[in-house]
Every structure is written in C-alpha cells, then in structure tokens.
Tab-separated table of C-alpha atoms and ligand atoms in Angstrom:
chain	number	residue	atom	x	y	z
S	12	MET	CA	104.764	55.240	168.553
S	13	LYS	CA	105.527	58.974	168.589
S	14	THR	CA	102.114	59.605	170.127
S	15	LYS	CA	102.747	56.980	172.799
S	16	VAL	CA	106.188	58.338	173.709
S	17	LEU	CA	104.784	61.847	173.891
S	18	ARG	CA	101.863	60.747	176.031
S	19	MET	CA	104.179	58.931	178.437
S	20	LEU	CA	106.529	61.906	178.689
S	21	LYS	CA	103.592	64.244	179.334
S	22	GLU	CA	102.149	61.983	181.998
S	23	ALA	CA	105.497	61.346	183.724
S	24	ASP	CA	106.142	63.343	186.829
S	25	GLY	CA	109.739	64.328	186.041
S	26	TYR	CA	112.124	61.848	184.437
S	27	LEU	CA	111.093	58.714	182.652
S	28	SER	CA	113.803	56.107	182.250
S	29	GLY	CA	114.736	54.860	178.820
S	30	GLN	CA	114.312	51.345	180.160
S	31	GLU	CA	110.728	51.989	181.180
S	32	LEU	CA	109.918	53.521	177.813
S	33	CYS	CA	111.443	50.528	176.018
S	34	GLY	CA	109.665	48.059	178.286
S	35	ARG	CA	106.252	49.595	177.942
S	36	LEU	CA	106.532	50.065	174.197
S	37	HIS	CA	108.375	46.794	173.499
S	38	VAL	CA	111.037	48.496	171.404
S	39	SER	CA	114.794	48.981	171.592
S	40	ARG	CA	116.580	51.886	173.272
S	41	THR	CA	117.756	53.058	169.863
S	42	ALA	CA	114.169	53.196	168.642
S	43	VAL	CA	113.170	55.324	171.627
S	44	TRP	CA	116.177	57.576	171.121
S	45	LYS	CA	115.218	58.078	167.475
S	46	VAL	CA	111.699	59.135	168.400
S	47	VAL	CA	113.060	61.541	171.014
S	48	LYS	CA	115.313	63.105	168.337
S	49	GLN	CA	112.330	63.463	166.001
S	50	LEU	CA	110.342	65.183	168.719
S	51	GLU	CA	113.227	67.570	169.368
S	52	GLU	CA	113.361	68.400	165.687
S	53	GLU	CA	109.669	69.273	165.838
S	54	GLY	CA	110.359	71.756	168.628
S	55	TYR	CA	109.957	69.829	171.879
S	56	GLU	CA	112.643	70.454	174.486
S	57	ILE	CA	113.551	67.089	176.000
S	58	GLU	CA	116.305	66.700	178.545
S	59	ALA	CA	118.205	63.410	178.547
S	60	VAL	CA	120.182	62.643	181.698
S	61	ARG	CA	122.319	59.533	182.155
S	62	ASN	CA	120.824	57.134	184.715
S	63	ARG	CA	117.614	59.143	185.017
S	64	GLY	CA	116.120	59.137	181.550
S	65	TYR	CA	114.109	61.667	179.592
S	66	CYS	CA	112.136	64.649	180.766
S	67	LEU	CA	109.854	66.865	178.683
S	68	LYS	CA	110.968	70.359	179.665
S	69	ARG	CA	108.962	72.684	177.581
S	70	ALA	CA	106.590	72.183	174.757
S	71	ALA	CA	106.196	75.050	172.383
S	72	ASP	CA	102.871	75.714	170.661
S	73	ILE	CA	103.168	72.717	168.381
S	74	LEU	CA	100.286	71.233	166.420
S	75	SER	CA	100.603	67.733	165.046
S	76	ARG	CA	98.624	64.556	165.163
S	77	ALA	CA	100.903	63.109	167.864
S	78	GLU	CA	100.692	66.293	169.950
S	79	LEU	CA	96.902	66.369	169.787
S	80	GLU	CA	96.254	62.672	170.329
S	81	SER	CA	98.773	62.392	173.156
S	82	GLY	CA	96.996	65.070	175.181
S	83	MET	CA	93.377	64.143	174.480
S	84	GLN	CA	91.503	63.062	177.630
S	85	THR	CA	88.139	62.359	176.003
S	86	GLU	CA	86.283	59.142	175.353
S	87	TRP	CA	85.450	59.731	171.701
S	88	ALA	CA	85.601	63.414	170.736
S	89	GLY	CA	88.909	64.124	169.024
S	90	ARG	CA	90.365	60.669	169.680
S	91	ASN	CA	90.929	60.203	165.958
S	92	VAL	CA	92.783	63.251	164.660
S	93	LEU	CA	93.438	64.192	161.051
S	94	TYR	CA	96.096	66.875	160.999
S	95	PHE	CA	97.032	69.152	158.088
S	96	ASP	CA	99.816	71.739	157.957
S	97	GLU	CA	97.734	73.353	155.254
S	98	THR	CA	94.404	72.614	153.669
S	99	ASP	CA	91.504	74.358	151.957
S	100	SER	CA	89.044	73.989	154.840
S	101	THR	CA	88.856	71.559	157.745
S	102	ASN	CA	85.089	71.320	157.182
S	103	THR	CA	85.791	70.041	153.692
S	104	GLU	CA	88.424	67.616	155.048
S	105	ALA	CA	86.022	66.301	157.693
S	106	LYS	CA	83.329	65.821	155.054
S	107	ARG	CA	85.772	63.936	152.821
S	108	ALA	CA	86.714	61.750	155.792
S	109	ALA	CA	83.035	61.181	156.613
S	110	GLU	CA	82.349	59.986	153.082
S	111	ALA	CA	85.298	57.595	153.422
S	112	GLY	CA	83.830	56.139	156.636
S	113	ALA	CA	85.726	57.996	159.389
S	114	PRO	CA	84.314	57.340	162.861
S	115	HIS	CA	82.069	59.533	165.025
S	116	GLY	CA	84.237	62.056	166.867
S	117	THR	CA	86.954	62.354	164.208
S	118	LEU	CA	88.587	65.765	164.424
S	119	ALA	CA	90.225	67.508	161.450
S	120	VAL	CA	92.705	70.196	162.486
S	121	ALA	CA	94.770	72.521	160.305
S	122	ASP	CA	97.553	74.967	161.026
S	123	TYR	CA	96.457	77.058	158.042
S	124	GLN	CA	93.371	77.183	155.832
S	125	THR	CA	93.579	78.544	152.313
S	126	MET	CA	89.792	78.739	151.899
S	127	GLY	CA	88.341	78.986	155.402
S	128	LYS	CA	84.565	79.191	155.155
S	129	GLY	CA	82.003	81.202	157.060
S	130	ARG	CA	78.244	80.844	156.637
S	131	ARG	CA	76.475	81.521	153.356
S	132	GLY	CA	79.643	81.636	151.270
S	133	ARG	CA	81.396	84.125	153.517
S	134	ASN	CA	85.064	83.831	154.064
S	135	TRP	CA	86.906	82.953	157.313
S	136	THR	CA	90.366	84.451	157.830
S	137	SER	CA	92.625	81.559	158.939
S	138	PRO	CA	96.289	82.632	159.108
S	139	ARG	CA	99.116	80.128	159.610
S	140	GLY	CA	100.398	79.044	162.996
S	141	VAL	CA	98.229	81.267	165.168
S	142	GLY	CA	94.699	79.922	165.124
S	143	ILE	CA	92.620	76.882	165.890
S	144	TRP	CA	90.914	75.750	162.709
S	145	MET	CA	89.186	72.466	163.364
S	146	SER	CA	86.084	70.456	162.491
S	147	ILE	CA	84.486	67.615	164.377
S	148	LEU	CA	82.603	64.872	162.589
S	149	ILE	CA	79.593	63.428	164.360
S	150	ARG	CA	77.010	60.854	163.402
S	151	PRO	CA	73.980	61.577	165.579
S	152	ALA	CA	70.689	59.706	165.325
S	153	LEU	CA	68.616	62.861	164.957
S	154	HIS	CA	66.162	64.437	162.593
S	155	PRO	CA	67.927	66.871	160.208
S	156	SER	CA	65.901	69.746	161.662
S	157	CYS	CA	67.854	69.323	164.912
S	158	ALA	CA	71.324	69.677	163.413
S	159	SER	CA	71.547	73.451	163.691
S	160	MET	CA	71.446	73.096	167.491
S	161	LEU	CA	74.833	71.401	167.322
S	162	THR	CA	76.288	74.838	166.617
S	163	LEU	CA	74.953	75.981	169.983
S	164	VAL	CA	76.421	72.912	171.693
S	165	ALA	CA	79.828	73.681	170.190
S	166	ALA	CA	79.623	77.338	171.265
S	167	LEU	CA	79.094	76.258	174.874
S	168	ALA	CA	82.127	73.978	174.658
S	169	VAL	CA	84.315	76.747	173.240
S	170	ALA	CA	83.294	79.176	175.984
S	171	ASP	CA	84.118	76.509	178.595
S	172	GLY	CA	87.497	75.691	177.063
S	173	ILE	CA	88.463	79.376	176.887
S	174	LYS	CA	87.518	79.842	180.524
S	175	ARG	CA	89.474	76.806	181.663
S	176	ILE	CA	92.649	77.397	179.673
S	177	CYS	CA	92.817	81.204	179.461
S	178	GLY	CA	90.703	82.222	182.464
S	179	LEU	CA	88.682	84.507	180.198
S	180	ASP	CA	84.935	84.996	180.363
S	181	SER	CA	83.404	84.876	176.928
S	182	ARG	CA	79.796	85.039	175.839
S	183	ILE	CA	77.802	83.682	172.946
S	184	LYS	CA	76.254	85.771	170.233
S	185	TRP	CA	73.441	83.600	168.933
S	186	PRO	CA	73.782	81.363	167.101
S	187	ASN	CA	77.390	80.849	166.137
S	188	ASP	CA	79.811	83.393	167.554
S	189	VAL	CA	81.771	83.368	170.779
S	190	VAL	CA	82.616	86.933	171.743
S	191	ILE	CA	84.852	88.647	174.255
S	192	ASN	CA	84.185	92.283	175.078
S	193	GLY	CA	81.737	92.421	172.195
S	194	LYS	CA	84.213	91.146	169.588
S	195	LYS	CA	84.230	87.809	167.808
S	196	VAL	CA	86.912	85.408	169.003
S	197	CYS	CA	85.337	82.288	167.492
S	198	GLY	CA	82.976	81.419	164.667
S	199	ILE	CA	81.201	78.106	164.144
S	200	LEU	CA	79.891	76.548	160.955
S	201	THR	CA	77.743	73.407	161.013
S	202	GLU	CA	77.148	71.497	157.783
S	203	MET	CA	75.418	68.189	157.279
S	204	SER	CA	74.674	65.389	154.887
S	205	THR	CA	71.209	63.889	155.009
S	206	GLU	CA	69.387	60.977	153.473
S	207	LEU	CA	65.603	60.911	153.506
S	208	GLU	CA	64.645	62.002	157.015
S	209	CYS	CA	67.944	61.000	158.613
S	210	ILE	CA	71.274	62.628	159.245
S	211	ASN	CA	74.171	60.846	157.596
S	212	TYR	CA	76.693	62.968	159.407
S	213	VAL	CA	77.255	66.445	160.728
S	214	VAL	CA	80.459	68.437	160.565
S	215	THR	CA	80.848	71.317	162.984
S	216	GLY	CA	83.730	73.645	162.133
S	217	ILE	CA	85.182	75.774	164.885
S	218	GLY	CA	87.559	78.670	164.248
S	219	ILE	CA	89.196	80.214	167.316
S	220	ASN	CA	91.455	83.246	167.016
S	221	ALA	CA	94.097	82.058	169.438
S	222	ASN	CA	97.430	83.842	169.000
S	223	ILE	CA	96.549	86.264	166.210
S	224	GLU	CA	98.389	89.559	166.689
S	225	SER	CA	96.580	91.686	164.137
S	226	PHE	CA	93.601	91.353	161.830
S	227	PRO	CA	93.015	92.549	158.283
S	228	GLU	CA	91.420	95.973	158.044
S	229	GLU	CA	87.972	94.672	157.093
S	230	ILE	CA	87.460	92.669	160.301
S	231	ARG	CA	89.596	94.686	162.745
S	232	ASP	CA	86.601	96.269	164.425
S	233	VAL	CA	84.676	93.037	164.970
S	234	ALA	CA	87.399	90.438	165.614
S	235	ALA	CA	89.266	89.569	168.820
S	236	SER	CA	91.962	87.037	169.654
S	237	LEU	CA	92.818	85.372	172.948
S	238	TYR	CA	96.344	86.772	172.675
S	239	LEU	CA	95.115	90.327	172.164
S	240	GLU	CA	92.807	89.959	175.163
S	241	THR	CA	95.317	88.452	177.605
S	242	GLY	CA	98.748	89.425	176.251
S	243	LYS	CA	99.686	85.748	176.589
S	244	ARG	CA	100.062	83.074	173.974
S	245	VAL	CA	97.841	80.068	174.396
S	246	LYS	CA	99.089	76.556	173.684
S	247	ARG	CA	96.612	75.583	171.003
S	248	SER	CA	96.721	71.832	171.621
S	249	ARG	CA	95.679	72.368	175.271
S	250	LEU	CA	92.770	74.531	174.259
S	251	ILE	CA	91.679	72.033	171.607
S	252	GLY	CA	91.782	69.273	174.264
S	253	ALA	CA	89.739	71.361	176.693
S	254	VAL	CA	87.134	72.225	174.045
S	255	MET	CA	86.809	68.555	173.091
S	256	GLU	CA	86.345	67.537	176.729
S	257	ALA	CA	83.661	70.133	177.253
S	258	TYR	CA	82.051	69.231	173.935
S	259	GLU	CA	81.717	65.601	174.931
S	260	GLY	CA	79.842	66.575	178.106
S	261	TYR	CA	77.491	69.050	176.433
S	262	TYR	CA	76.878	66.714	173.514
S	263	SER	CA	75.730	63.891	175.773
S	264	ARG	CA	73.385	66.256	177.626
S	265	PHE	CA	72.051	67.451	174.279
S	266	MET	CA	71.522	63.912	173.012
S	267	GLU	CA	69.552	62.874	176.115
S	268	ARG	CA	66.524	64.664	174.656
S	269	GLY	CA	67.797	65.649	171.223
S	270	ASP	CA	67.237	69.313	171.981
S	271	MET	CA	68.539	72.168	174.104
S	272	SER	CA	66.185	71.673	177.044
S	273	GLY	CA	68.967	70.339	179.299
S	274	LEU	CA	71.286	73.164	178.290
S	275	LEU	CA	68.891	76.108	178.322
S	276	ASP	CA	70.212	77.716	181.494
S	277	ALA	CA	73.828	77.196	180.525
S	278	TYR	CA	73.254	78.744	177.088
S	279	ASN	CA	71.006	81.584	178.149
S	280	GLY	CA	73.437	82.408	180.962
S	281	LEU	CA	76.129	83.072	178.372
S	282	LEU	CA	73.937	84.716	175.766
S	283	ALA	CA	75.476	88.054	174.824
S	284	ASN	CA	72.336	89.259	173.036
S	285	ARG	CA	70.122	88.698	176.062
S	286	ASP	CA	67.976	91.753	176.864
S	287	ASN	CA	69.656	93.589	173.995
S	288	ALA	CA	67.860	95.503	171.303
S	289	VAL	CA	68.298	93.519	168.085
S	290	ARG	CA	67.389	93.809	164.456
S	291	VAL	CA	66.289	90.563	162.812
S	292	LEU	CA	67.385	90.618	159.190
S	293	ASP	CA	64.699	88.381	157.783
S	294	PRO	CA	64.734	88.975	154.006
S	295	GLU	CA	60.928	88.817	153.935
S	296	ASP	CA	60.227	90.808	157.026
S	297	GLU	CA	62.880	92.787	158.869
S	298	TYR	CA	61.971	93.780	162.403
S	299	THR	CA	63.427	94.987	165.681
S	300	GLY	CA	62.873	93.871	169.242
S	301	THR	CA	64.522	92.626	172.409
S	302	ALA	CA	66.308	89.258	172.530
S	303	LEU	CA	64.986	87.174	175.430
S	304	GLY	CA	66.887	83.887	175.213
S	305	ILE	CA	66.644	80.607	173.327
S	306	ASP	CA	63.850	78.054	173.471
S	307	PRO	CA	64.399	74.262	173.726
S	308	MET	CA	64.743	74.008	169.936
S	309	GLY	CA	67.582	76.533	169.957
S	310	ARG	CA	65.499	79.325	168.405
S	311	LEU	CA	66.110	82.873	169.562
S	312	LEU	CA	63.041	84.421	171.166
S	313	VAL	CA	62.592	88.088	170.357
S	314	ARG	CA	59.951	90.353	171.863
S	315	THR	CA	59.048	92.651	169.006
S	316	ASP	CA	58.541	96.344	169.570
S	317	ASP	CA	54.786	95.837	169.265
S	318	GLY	CA	54.793	93.243	172.053
S	319	PHE	CA	54.657	89.901	170.221
S	320	ILE	CA	57.159	87.128	170.884
S	321	ARG	CA	58.671	85.693	167.730
S	322	SER	CA	61.136	82.844	167.448
S	323	VAL	CA	64.036	83.085	165.050
S	324	LEU	CA	65.364	79.932	163.456
S	325	SER	CA	69.118	79.945	162.963
S	326	GLY	CA	70.323	79.670	159.418
S	327	GLU	CA	67.475	81.671	157.999
S	328	VAL	CA	68.232	85.139	159.197
S	329	SER	CA	70.939	87.253	160.791
S	330	VAL	CA	70.510	89.052	164.049
S	331	ARG	CA	72.405	92.271	164.642
S	332	GLY	CA	72.652	94.470	167.687
S	333	ILE	CA	71.116	97.835	167.081
S	334	TYR	CA	73.840	99.605	169.059
S	335	GLY	CA	76.795	97.498	167.917
S	336	TYR	CA	77.814	94.112	166.646
S	337	VAL	CA	76.177	92.073	169.463
O	418	BT5	C1	81.317	81.971	160.900
O	418	BT5	O1	80.662	82.425	159.798
O	418	BT5	O2	81.547	82.619	161.891
O	418	BT5	C2	81.786	80.532	160.781
O	418	BT5	C3	83.278	80.417	160.829
O	418	BT5	C4	83.738	78.981	160.889
O	418	BT5	C5	85.216	78.857	160.743
O	418	BT5	C6	85.691	77.456	160.947
O	418	BT5	S1	87.431	77.354	160.963
O	418	BT5	C7	87.370	75.640	160.869
O	418	BT5	C8	86.236	75.295	159.915
O	418	BT5	N1	86.698	75.252	158.554
O	418	BT5	C9	86.125	76.214	157.815
O	418	BT5	O3	86.331	76.388	156.595
O	418	BT5	N2	85.264	76.922	158.568
O	418	BT5	C10	85.226	76.442	159.918
O	418	BT5	P1	79.888	83.802	159.704
O	418	BT5	O4	78.967	83.967	160.865
O	418	BT5	O5	79.330	83.804	158.350
O	418	BT5	O6	81.009	84.886	159.867
O	418	BT5	C11	81.891	85.192	158.812
O	418	BT5	C12	82.288	86.644	158.974
O	418	BT5	O7	83.142	86.790	160.135
O	418	BT5	C13	83.112	87.176	157.816
O	418	BT5	O8	82.278	87.674	156.805
O	418	BT5	C14	83.962	88.255	158.472
O	418	BT5	O9	83.220	89.454	158.608
O	418	BT5	C15	84.185	87.732	159.873
O	418	BT5	N3	85.460	87.021	160.000
O	418	BT5	C16	86.184	86.363	159.055
O	418	BT5	N4	87.271	85.801	159.597
O	418	BT5	C17	87.251	86.110	160.912
O	418	BT5	C18	88.099	85.808	162.005
O	418	BT5	N5	89.204	85.056	161.884
O	418	BT5	N6	87.742	86.300	163.218
O	418	BT5	C19	86.628	87.044	163.398
O	418	BT5	N7	85.793	87.366	162.403
O	418	BT5	C20	86.097	86.890	161.174
C-alpha cells in the first residue's frame, strides 16, 4: 500500500485528495493518513492541506522498496525489488533469490555492502548511503558462452542512465567499467549458474559511485563519482529507474540475435579504449597493440604491434592502457 500511495503522489500533478486516495485504494482515510505519516518519518516531505489533500513536496535521496517500485517505469526489469539497508553483496542476494525461484528481472538493491565484490576476488568499495549497489537477475535462454556479453549490455544501460539523469557523457572501458574523464564511476560483475549447456540464471551486479565525496587512498587515482564530477547530488532511485529502462531496451535488442551485433555501433561509439594503445595481460602471452572495437561476440579486437588482429575474450585477461588506466 505504501508503494501505491507513493506512486499516486508522484504521478499527481499537485494535490491529491484524501478521498481520491481512499477511493482508489479501497481503504479508510485513517489508513491513508497513517501511510502518509510513515512516509514522512522516512524523509518524504508531504504537505497536507484541508480541502485539497496531499502533495509530495520534496523527496530526499531515499532508497527503499516502496521508493524504487513506485518510480519504476519498466515492463519487467526492476519491477520486483529486494531492498536491503545492509547486506554482504547484492550479487549474493540476487543469487540466493534466484535459487529460491525469484522471477526474471528481480533487482536486489542495497544502501551498503559489507563485502562488495569485484572480479576475480577483488573487492568493491561500497560505502553507506552514497552509492548504487544493485544486481539484476535474468533468466535468458542462451548458451553459457554468451553470458559475458550481458556485462556489455549493462554498461550501455548505465552510460544511458547517467546521460539522462546527470547530463554527463561517460564512456565504457571494455569490458566492465563505465568511466568519466578516464576514471571509473561504475563497475559491473556478471556471474551465472549453469546446468549442462544451459544458463540457469545470470546475475549482473552494477556498482555506481553516485554521491561519494571521497575515496580511500588506494583507489583515489582511478575512481570517480557523479557528485565529484557535477557538484550535484543525484537522486539514486531516479538513476536506478533510468538504468533499468535503458537496460530493458538494450537487453531486448541483444536477445534478438543473442549477441552484440545489434548493439555494435552503440557500444563501439562509447568505447573508451578505441584507438588507444593497450597492453593485454594474458597470463600466457602478454602483448601490446591498438584497441579497435568489439566484434559481435563482445570480444575486444586488438591490432598487435606486428600487424595481426587478435580478439580478446572478456574474463580471461585484463586490458590496460599503456599511457593510463584506460
Ligand atoms: C568490478 O570489478 O569493477 C566489478 C564491480 C561490481 C560491483 C557491484 S556493486 C553491486 C554488486 N554486488 C557486488 O558485490 N558487486 C557488484 P573489477 O573490474 O575487478 O574492479 C575492482 C577494482 O576496482 C578494485 O580492485 C579497485 O581497484 C577498484 N575499486 C573498488 N571499489 C571501487 C569503487 N567504488 N569505485 C571505483 N573503483 C573501485
């Protein structure tokens, strides 16, 4: 009911009468009043005026299940939200939910992660109240070898959401970073569960440094936040909604062929490494070259210094800029 009241207040153009709220929700005026009080306690500023009704004046940067679900404009992505004030990792939560049968599109969101994960056991700094730490659960009918491309799909959605909500141009450092001015503002971690040759489910974790004011020493040089870039705080629930909307669109284009062929131009247009000198840290064979773009399978094409074109599969190796992080 809280979600419904919030959605109606958000959609109302000005005041919404208590009578209308009661009528549409089939509850008493007292019940509506109680929900309004609860919302105020959570930080919403709601004006109540006799004979006119309620009006949502200002919504602070609140994260809650009701806040997220009431603003979500998607068909399936993020329609079912699992919200945690604190958890170990939203990827772990989404995997737990997947095992328990949660539907395609379920989104786990946390205000704080105690054990945020990066790739290959690395750690993801996830302070309280200032970031977007979320993981979407999907159940695609794809071969497991295609799952890593879902990281690229999510990166496109994040770049779109950041543009729409913050007006900032970001770029993608293949395969899983969204960067602004050469610094990482978002990291993505895709994990999956497979059975025989099929995907059971995929969980794509997205960490966006939204309102972070300062970073720990060890990542200060490589990390950026939207707040540090714009000087303005972003309302996290709006950005989450925008990323989910964009994700839904990119995901359906991806699923048309089960590869990146429909998204090649979009991805390569945002590729920060494009035409850059890169070092491919393949444990068996390290080499340098120039990054050209991705191919339809999401592999990074690199023209090596001796003129060959090699394709780099994500997950196996790291790619570093020779003259900097990108
Ligand atoms: C990633 O790994 O970039 C994947 C990060 C995924 C985080 C999300 S948050 C929601 C979901 N739940 C999780 O537990 N994880 C996902 P990787 O490419 O391995 O980068 C990790 C490296 O980035 C670290 O070793 C640090 O150097 C750096 N780093 C750590 N925290 C950072 C931050 N908040 N911002 C920028 N860089 C960071």
